[in-house]
Amino acid sequence: MNEITPDLSKVSRLPLPAGDPDADDNLDAAHLEARQYLMSFGWGKNIKAEFFGYGAEGIVYIFLFEIASGKPDVPQWVWVIVGDVPPAYMPGDEVGTPFEALDGYIGAMEDWVEAARQGKSVADLIPVNVPATPANAEMLGSRLKFLDERVLPLLEE
């Protein structure tokens, strides 16, 4: 396996200082959602450090967590994406920057959307917290298109 270490120059350590321009009204709620999502997994309970990668107010937030699981099959770094999209995590040993995390998220979710549109099984795809129906696929698909066209370019280096 070709392990990647996340680029910590692309993130800000949490909590952000008061008056930080990256902060917005929804950031604290998104951070809490990301923490709770990560901790819902047995391996995600021991958080060592937390970082903010990117936020588009009320739309999508990207966080990076360093965890100490003690298990060899669990990565030390985990990206968590939350917002007006289904929450998901991306292993940090495969993804180095917020751009790569969001790009990977969009790709994985697009696979789910395509399967749900066609009525195929989504059992082996990224977990999504809604039923795999064509209507849900269309709603998620439109959000992913927005992220891909409007948000992802803002993260390119």
PDB file of C-alpha atoms in Angstrom, residues 4-5 12 15 20-21 48-49 51 57 65 72 76 89 112 121 125 127 135 148 150-151 156:
ATOM      1  CA  ILE A   4       0.067   9.232   1.987  1.00  0.00           C
ATOM      2  CA  THR A   5       0.453  11.629   4.892  1.00  0.00           C
ATOM      3  CA  SER A  12      -6.188  24.618  10.201  1.00  0.00           C
ATOM      4  CA  PRO A  15     -10.468  24.991  17.434  1.00  0.00           C
ATOM      5  CA  ASP A  20     -10.710  33.533  12.152  1.00  0.00           C
ATOM      6  CA  PRO A  21     -11.935  34.327   8.610  1.00  0.00           C
ATOM      7  CA  LYS A  48      -5.918  12.782  18.959  1.00  0.00           C
ATOM      8  CA  ALA A  49      -6.132  15.951  16.830  1.00  0.00           C
ATOM      9  CA  PHE A  51      -8.291  20.023  11.689  1.00  0.00           C
ATOM     10  CA  GLU A  57     -21.220  27.775   4.436  1.00  0.00           C
ATOM     11  CA  PHE A  65      -8.985  13.828  12.236  1.00  0.00           C
ATOM     12  CA  PRO A  72      -3.352  -1.956  12.046  1.00  0.00           C
ATOM     13  CA  GLN A  76      -4.137   7.175  11.550  1.00  0.00           C
ATOM     14  CA  TYR A  89     -15.217   9.505   5.613  1.00  0.00           C
ATOM     15  CA  TRP A 112     -23.904   5.344  -5.513  1.00  0.00           C
ATOM     16  CA  SER A 121     -27.433  -2.856  -5.250  1.00  0.00           C
ATOM     17  CA  LEU A 125     -20.615   1.198  -2.307  1.00  0.00           C
ATOM     18  CA  PRO A 127     -22.786   4.135   2.693  1.00  0.00           C
ATOM     19  CA  ALA A 135     -35.611  10.198  -6.409  1.00  0.00           C
ATOM     20  CA  ASP A 148     -17.980  19.303  -8.695  1.00  0.00           C
ATOM     21  CA  ARG A 150     -18.677  25.198  -8.099  1.00  0.00           C
ATOM     22  CA  VAL A 151     -16.832  24.062  -4.962  1.00  0.00           C
ATOM     23  CA  GLU A 156      -7.511  23.298  -6.655  1.00  0.00           C
TER      24      GLU A 156
END
